[in-house]
Amino acid sequence: MIPILKCPRNVVRSLNGISRNGMSTNQTLPSHARVVICGGGVVGTSLLYHLVHKGIKDVVLLERGKLTCGTTWLAAGCVGVFRNTRTESLLSRYSATLYEKLQTSGHDIEFRKCGSINLAKTADRLHTFQRSETPNSTRGIECAILSPEDCKKKFPLIAVSDIFGGLWIQDDCIVNPRRVVEVLAEQAQKGGGRIIEECIVEEVTTEPVPPARCKVKSVKTSMGQISCDVFVNCSGQWAREVGKRTKPLVRVPVHPCEHSVIITESIGLAPSLPILRDYDGSIYLREWKGGILAGGFEPLAKPVYFSGIPADFKFTRLPEDWDHFQILLKNLIHRVPKAGDAVAVELINAPEAFTPDAKIMLGEASEVKNYFIAAGMNGSGVSLAGGVGKVVAEWIVDGKSEINLWQVDMRRFVGLHSNRHFLRDRVRETVGKQFTLKYPNYGMSAYTTGRKLRTSCLHTRLESAGAVFGEQLGFERALWFDPNSKDTFVEDNVIYGSFGKPFWFNLVKDEYTSCRQGVAVIDMSSFTKIDIKSGGDEALKFLQRLCSNDIDRPVGEVIHTGMHNAIGGYENDCSIVRVEENHFLMICPTSQQTRCKMWLKQHLPPDGSVLFSDVTSLFTAINVVGPHAPQLLQEMTETPLAKTDFPSMTCQSVNIGYASEILAMRLTHTGEDGFVLYCPSEYALHVYDKLMSVGRNYGIRNAGYYAMRTLRIEKFFAFWGQDIDSMATPFECGRDYRVKFDKGDFIGKEALLKQKEVGVQRRFVQFQLENHDIERDPWPWGGESVYRNGKYCGHTTSTAYGFTLEKHVCLGYVFDIDQSTKKLNYLNPDFVMSKNASFEIEIAQRRFPAKASLYPPRLPTFTAEDFMQQFKGSA
């Protein structure tokens, strides 16, 4: 057990003040509340405040100690609106607006809009600032690139001889976190919300919701039991432990790490000085009573409380660790030399909760209905709390938020992410990832821990063939193949300066060429596979209700379909094959594993007539892609593979080599001819080895996800989680032809019929960059701003270099903002296709002309003979 120190009250007062101005807490536990919130930090009180402001008066906040006694009381109070994800930027921007509103309305939270400077010590860092300046400006975040001299003018004490420049962020501010909590609590109480301190949540009880779910029923506490409709876990570093106090267990992957800040005596700093962040030095600092308050996110952190958080943890500090803080202190003195002469008042060391991917966690738990989570703020609770409280309140009351929250949705995790040993080791890395440079990764993992955890049966074969692996949901996936690679992890292959032409360009080009002109094999085992069946036609009715396409097709037919929410957005984008009359297999993206199962559970018929199971691990999926795939497979099976016998978008059970009952689907998710073979796992190695052996005569090669990505982007295929999400509809992304309104009722039908009538306010577009030099110019990597006739009109979602088109291809959405009303106009195809429409895409403050289209390009087709002629010629 790590020793802990109780912080003297005078120290608490000196850092964030203690006033409790007019705030009282009710110590009588009511018998019922509509919503119970667990956690009295800045996130919990923000949620309480926003629920009350949405008209929910019957809400109770339970705090195990006193308000802010967890980690809020020692927060630095810096509010940064410039975040790693678009979602978190929007949340932080709202927080800053809320805090300013509280201050100007007479509630003193010691708010100071001082702005901030983010320094760039490398050319790559400055490049990322240049790439992000315009996208952030379009979100209402005022920012500007600074020269080293400009940085020096705004913060005269810093050394600038080794920096390339910086980014100025106008709206960043400083607040007193304790005062924020007090004011939010006071205002919530005035509106009817209740706060009960010294009340420990011992258990969240549930009741069954037939056939396969349960929902929140009540909360058992140290002060008695309270029934409720909704429970929200806002308990910070306790969130995982609180999740375990539920049956079934709710998985909340957070783990505390040490997080230290140093405070110095006054050195004459002005309160108006901006916040300073030196990302490459892993530090941040602000003025504090004329001195410096500085902290950071060290490259290798120290997890704490592996065996549990002490029961008496209240306003608790960890022992000072000057040795561990040394790397940050050294960088602080380097950046602000005068800090070396300052007298340190103290080094404050306290725990802070971090997540496995350094992004916050919001949303409804997949295990229990009406159990919501708002936790894992990764050291940025004050910055994010205002926005988090707002969107979670919207989620609870309205069933959805005004913004897309998939990037921070709880359902992006699976069970392994809550494993205690995994968490302890992973958060050592995630702390430092707050400030590390974000290179384009497309499925690469930013981490070395928790690797080779979920692997397909083919993993060792692919590894020996030179696979360079990324990771998605813990699943190792080959991104490309390099026979000369000495390491299978992408982290060791990233080259600095790779915002331009990447080092894997030619390797992926060769794989792409085999897919387009010959034959290649892609391991797609990580894709989620769900088996759905019933005794009668209940499974069909169930899927017809969920899907917008017509699932009532003959046995053996494959249907691409969306599953939509009430506003017509995509909750799932999948392929469904009718295996038998009342038996279906659903294939959807890897990232959907938790999300799609939750969506299915929510809509199962209550009589238990439909059963579904996750069979992802039962099958190895081998994608045999290319015009020569049918001839290759024909040598290995007696099943006729001519298109007249085995048409596209159909499925048959076939024998491959000595293996039997392989489920073969004639589709490849790339637009090329070929088959995906769903092999029972015990047959996987045999089938793969046979393919590679027989395939030598056809020039077969392994291919990775980068080649597949290029193929689908070049053909204008949208992908869930990147191009389409819960707010994108089929009419917006050009998939309305898959919506069958005449088949009967389905979720989202009413909204889609309305959109069909009134039109859309944004459209999914494919762009081809013009006048772009792939050798010298910066590459588009997604998230770039799009302009029409010089006016901002959208952003890209995914990009790739099209090897057939010999141009960069960008997918994204465009819209038309009415300059007088600031509302979106309805779009017709001419907005994109008109000859008078001139589009540009901005990359790192440079605009490149782009040809826009609503339709896939016409690409040349290749026959097997074409490739064999080329293959023989190069042999």
PDB file of N, CA and C in Angstrom, residues 549-594:
ATOM      1  N   ASN A 549     -32.753  -1.630 -45.086  1.00  0.00           N
ATOM      2  CA  ASN A 549     -32.825  -2.435 -46.300  1.00  0.00           C
ATOM      3  C   ASN A 549     -33.750  -3.616 -46.058  1.00  0.00           C
ATOM      4  N   ASP A 550     -34.158  -4.259 -47.121  1.00  0.00           N
ATOM      5  CA  ASP A 550     -35.069  -5.403 -47.008  1.00  0.00           C
ATOM      6  C   ASP A 550     -34.258  -6.667 -46.733  1.00  0.00           C
ATOM      7  N   ILE A 551     -34.434  -7.232 -45.550  1.00  0.00           N
ATOM      8  CA  ILE A 551     -33.679  -8.425 -45.152  1.00  0.00           C
ATOM      9  C   ILE A 551     -34.388  -9.706 -45.597  1.00  0.00           C
ATOM     10  N   ASP A 552     -35.639  -9.604 -46.012  1.00  0.00           N
ATOM     11  CA  ASP A 552     -36.398 -10.781 -46.426  1.00  0.00           C
ATOM     12  C   ASP A 552     -36.011 -11.168 -47.845  1.00  0.00           C
ATOM     13  N   ARG A 553     -34.801 -11.685 -47.960  1.00  0.00           N
ATOM     14  CA  ARG A 553     -34.255 -12.119 -49.230  1.00  0.00           C
ATOM     15  C   ARG A 553     -33.995 -13.618 -49.175  1.00  0.00           C
ATOM     16  N   PRO A 554     -33.770 -14.253 -50.302  1.00  0.00           N
ATOM     17  CA  PRO A 554     -33.575 -15.709 -50.293  1.00  0.00           C
ATOM     18  C   PRO A 554     -32.362 -16.126 -49.464  1.00  0.00           C
ATOM     19  N   VAL A 555     -32.405 -17.375 -48.987  1.00  0.00           N
ATOM     20  CA  VAL A 555     -31.263 -17.941 -48.262  1.00  0.00           C
ATOM     21  C   VAL A 555     -30.015 -17.862 -49.154  1.00  0.00           C
ATOM     22  N   GLY A 556     -28.913 -17.402 -48.573  1.00  0.00           N
ATOM     23  CA  GLY A 556     -27.671 -17.296 -49.321  1.00  0.00           C
ATOM     24  C   GLY A 556     -27.412 -15.924 -49.904  1.00  0.00           C
ATOM     25  N   GLU A 557     -28.319 -14.994 -49.746  1.00  0.00           N
ATOM     26  CA  GLU A 557     -28.101 -13.652 -50.273  1.00  0.00           C
ATOM     27  C   GLU A 557     -27.530 -12.755 -49.178  1.00  0.00           C
ATOM     28  N   VAL A 558     -26.592 -11.878 -49.569  1.00  0.00           N
ATOM     29  CA  VAL A 558     -25.959 -10.943 -48.644  1.00  0.00           C
ATOM     30  C   VAL A 558     -26.553  -9.557 -48.870  1.00  0.00           C
ATOM     31  N   ILE A 559     -26.917  -8.895 -47.780  1.00  0.00           N
ATOM     32  CA  ILE A 559     -27.541  -7.571 -47.872  1.00  0.00           C
ATOM     33  C   ILE A 559     -26.693  -6.557 -47.120  1.00  0.00           C
ATOM     34  N   HIS A 560     -26.310  -5.477 -47.794  1.00  0.00           N
ATOM     35  CA  HIS A 560     -25.686  -4.338 -47.114  1.00  0.00           C
ATOM     36  C   HIS A 560     -26.806  -3.456 -46.574  1.00  0.00           C
ATOM     37  N   THR A 561     -26.747  -3.099 -45.314  1.00  0.00           N
ATOM     38  CA  THR A 561     -27.837  -2.322 -44.727  1.00  0.00           C
ATOM     39  C   THR A 561     -27.345  -1.444 -43.593  1.00  0.00           C
ATOM     40  N   GLY A 562     -28.107  -0.426 -43.335  1.00  0.00           N
ATOM     41  CA  GLY A 562     -27.880   0.394 -42.152  1.00  0.00           C
ATOM     42  C   GLY A 562     -28.894   0.056 -41.086  1.00  0.00           C
ATOM     43  N   MET A 563     -28.516   0.280 -39.840  1.00  0.00           N
ATOM     44  CA  MET A 563     -29.455   0.275 -38.724  1.00  0.00           C
ATOM     45  C   MET A 563     -29.474   1.703 -38.196  1.00  0.00           C
ATOM     46  N   HIS A 564     -30.645   2.279 -38.071  1.00  0.00           N
ATOM     47  CA  HIS A 564     -30.744   3.707 -37.821  1.00  0.00           C
ATOM     48  C   HIS A 564     -31.407   4.020 -36.485  1.00  0.00           C
ATOM     49  N   ASN A 565     -31.120   5.224 -36.010  1.00  0.00           N
ATOM     50  CA  ASN A 565     -31.787   5.719 -34.810  1.00  0.00           C
ATOM     51  C   ASN A 565     -33.001   6.552 -35.214  1.00  0.00           C
ATOM     52  N   ALA A 566     -33.621   7.192 -34.242  1.00  0.00           N
ATOM     53  CA  ALA A 566     -34.867   7.907 -34.494  1.00  0.00           C
ATOM     54  C   ALA A 566     -34.708   9.075 -35.452  1.00  0.00           C
ATOM     55  N   ILE A 567     -33.492   9.645 -35.562  1.00  0.00           N
ATOM     56  CA  ILE A 567     -33.289  10.771 -36.469  1.00  0.00           C
ATOM     57  C   ILE A 567     -32.764  10.314 -37.831  1.00  0.00           C
ATOM     58  N   GLY A 568     -32.659   8.993 -38.019  1.00  0.00           N
ATOM     59  CA  GLY A 568     -32.209   8.448 -39.291  1.00  0.00           C
ATOM     60  C   GLY A 568     -30.718   8.241 -39.396  1.00  0.00           C
ATOM     61  N   GLY A 569     -29.969   8.586 -38.331  1.00  0.00           N
ATOM     62  CA  GLY A 569     -28.527   8.385 -38.342  1.00  0.00           C
ATOM     63  C   GLY A 569     -28.157   6.924 -38.201  1.00  0.00           C
ATOM     64  N   TYR A 570     -26.918   6.602 -38.562  1.00  0.00           N
ATOM     65  CA  TYR A 570     -26.455   5.213 -38.534  1.00  0.00           C
ATOM     66  C   TYR A 570     -26.034   4.799 -37.122  1.00  0.00           C
ATOM     67  N   GLU A 571     -26.717   3.821 -36.578  1.00  0.00           N
ATOM     68  CA  GLU A 571     -26.241   3.171 -35.368  1.00  0.00           C
ATOM     69  C   GLU A 571     -25.342   2.000 -35.712  1.00  0.00           C
ATOM     70  N   ASN A 572     -25.512   1.476 -36.906  1.00  0.00           N
ATOM     71  CA  ASN A 572     -24.684   0.360 -37.366  1.00  0.00           C
ATOM     72  C   ASN A 572     -24.722   0.354 -38.884  1.00  0.00           C
ATOM     73  N   ASP A 573     -23.636  -0.056 -39.481  1.00  0.00           N
ATOM     74  CA  ASP A 573     -23.552  -0.235 -40.927  1.00  0.00           C
ATOM     75  C   ASP A 573     -22.968  -1.621 -41.131  1.00  0.00           C
ATOM     76  N   CYS A 574     -23.722  -2.514 -41.729  1.00  0.00           N
ATOM     77  CA  CYS A 574     -23.319  -3.923 -41.681  1.00  0.00           C
ATOM     78  C   CYS A 574     -23.727  -4.677 -42.937  1.00  0.00           C
ATOM     79  N   SER A 575     -23.216  -5.896 -43.028  1.00  0.00           N
ATOM     80  CA  SER A 575     -23.647  -6.859 -44.040  1.00  0.00           C
ATOM     81  C   SER A 575     -24.330  -8.007 -43.317  1.00  0.00           C
ATOM     82  N   ILE A 576     -25.465  -8.432 -43.849  1.00  0.00           N
ATOM     83  CA  ILE A 576     -26.218  -9.531 -43.237  1.00  0.00           C
ATOM     84  C   ILE A 576     -26.461 -10.600 -44.289  1.00  0.00           C
ATOM     85  N   VAL A 577     -26.141 -11.833 -43.960  1.00  0.00           N
ATOM     86  CA  VAL A 577     -26.403 -12.954 -44.853  1.00  0.00           C
ATOM     87  C   VAL A 577     -27.456 -13.859 -44.219  1.00  0.00           C
ATOM     88  N   ARG A 578     -28.395 -14.263 -45.029  1.00  0.00           N
ATOM     89  CA  ARG A 578     -29.409 -15.214 -44.567  1.00  0.00           C
ATOM     90  C   ARG A 578     -28.843 -16.619 -44.749  1.00  0.00           C
ATOM     91  N   VAL A 579     -28.372 -17.192 -43.657  1.00  0.00           N
ATOM     92  CA  VAL A 579     -27.719 -18.498 -43.699  1.00  0.00           C
ATOM     93  C   VAL A 579     -28.757 -19.605 -43.867  1.00  0.00           C
ATOM     94  N   GLU A 580     -29.835 -19.511 -43.107  1.00  0.00           N
ATOM     95  CA  GLU A 580     -30.976 -20.421 -43.212  1.00  0.00           C
ATOM     96  C   GLU A 580     -32.229 -19.573 -43.116  1.00  0.00           C
ATOM     97  N   GLU A 581     -33.380 -20.199 -43.219  1.00  0.00           N
ATOM     98  CA  GLU A 581     -34.629 -19.452 -43.235  1.00  0.00           C
ATOM     99  C   GLU A 581     -34.770 -18.528 -42.031  1.00  0.00           C
ATOM    100  N   ASN A 582     -34.394 -19.022 -40.845  1.00  0.00           N
ATOM    101  CA  ASN A 582     -34.532 -18.232 -39.615  1.00  0.00           C
ATOM    102  C   ASN A 582     -33.181 -18.039 -38.913  1.00  0.00           C
ATOM    103  N   HIS A 583     -32.135 -17.982 -39.726  1.00  0.00           N
ATOM    104  CA  HIS A 583     -30.781 -17.899 -39.189  1.00  0.00           C
ATOM    105  C   HIS A 583     -29.993 -16.887 -40.021  1.00  0.00           C
ATOM    106  N   PHE A 584     -29.394 -15.875 -39.353  1.00  0.00           N
ATOM    107  CA  PHE A 584     -28.688 -14.803 -40.045  1.00  0.00           C
ATOM    108  C   PHE A 584     -27.316 -14.600 -39.410  1.00  0.00           C
ATOM    109  N   LEU A 585     -26.359 -14.175 -40.239  1.00  0.00           N
ATOM    110  CA  LEU A 585     -25.041 -13.797 -39.756  1.00  0.00           C
ATOM    111  C   LEU A 585     -24.803 -12.342 -40.129  1.00  0.00           C
ATOM    112  N   MET A 586     -24.465 -11.525 -39.130  1.00  0.00           N
ATOM    113  CA  MET A 586     -24.232 -10.103 -39.347  1.00  0.00           C
ATOM    114  C   MET A 586     -22.742  -9.800 -39.210  1.00  0.00           C
ATOM    115  N   ILE A 587     -22.192  -9.058 -40.173  1.00  0.00           N
ATOM    116  CA  ILE A 587     -20.787  -8.648 -40.163  1.00  0.00           C
ATOM    117  C   ILE A 587     -20.745  -7.128 -40.081  1.00  0.00           C
ATOM    118  N   CYS A 588     -20.021  -6.598 -39.120  1.00  0.00           N
ATOM    119  CA  CYS A 588     -19.907  -5.142 -38.998  1.00  0.00           C
ATOM    120  C   CYS A 588     -18.496  -4.770 -38.553  1.00  0.00           C
ATOM    121  N   PRO A 589     -18.140  -3.486 -38.581  1.00  0.00           N
ATOM    122  CA  PRO A 589     -16.759  -3.077 -38.292  1.00  0.00           C
ATOM    123  C   PRO A 589     -16.277  -3.509 -36.914  1.00  0.00           C
ATOM    124  N   THR A 590     -14.974  -3.665 -36.800  1.00  0.00           N
ATOM    125  CA  THR A 590     -14.353  -4.073 -35.545  1.00  0.00           C
ATOM    126  C   THR A 590     -14.757  -3.156 -34.400  1.00  0.00           C
ATOM    127  N   SER A 591     -14.763  -1.857 -34.650  1.00  0.00           N
ATOM    128  CA  SER A 591     -15.062  -0.884 -33.596  1.00  0.00           C
ATOM    129  C   SER A 591     -16.486  -0.979 -33.085  1.00  0.00           C
ATOM    130  N   GLN A 592     -17.336  -1.718 -33.792  1.00  0.00           N
ATOM    131  CA  GLN A 592     -18.751  -1.808 -33.433  1.00  0.00           C
ATOM    132  C   GLN A 592     -19.056  -2.957 -32.477  1.00  0.00           C
ATOM    133  N   GLN A 593     -18.061  -3.695 -32.025  1.00  0.00           N
ATOM    134  CA  GLN A 593     -18.337  -4.930 -31.295  1.00  0.00           C
ATOM    135  C   GLN A 593     -19.232  -4.719 -30.081  1.00  0.00           C
ATOM    136  N   THR A 594     -18.918  -3.728 -29.263  1.00  0.00           N
ATOM    137  CA  THR A 594     -19.754  -3.461 -28.090  1.00  0.00           C
ATOM    138  C   THR A 594     -21.010  -2.709 -28.489  1.00  0.00           C
TER     139      THR A 594
END
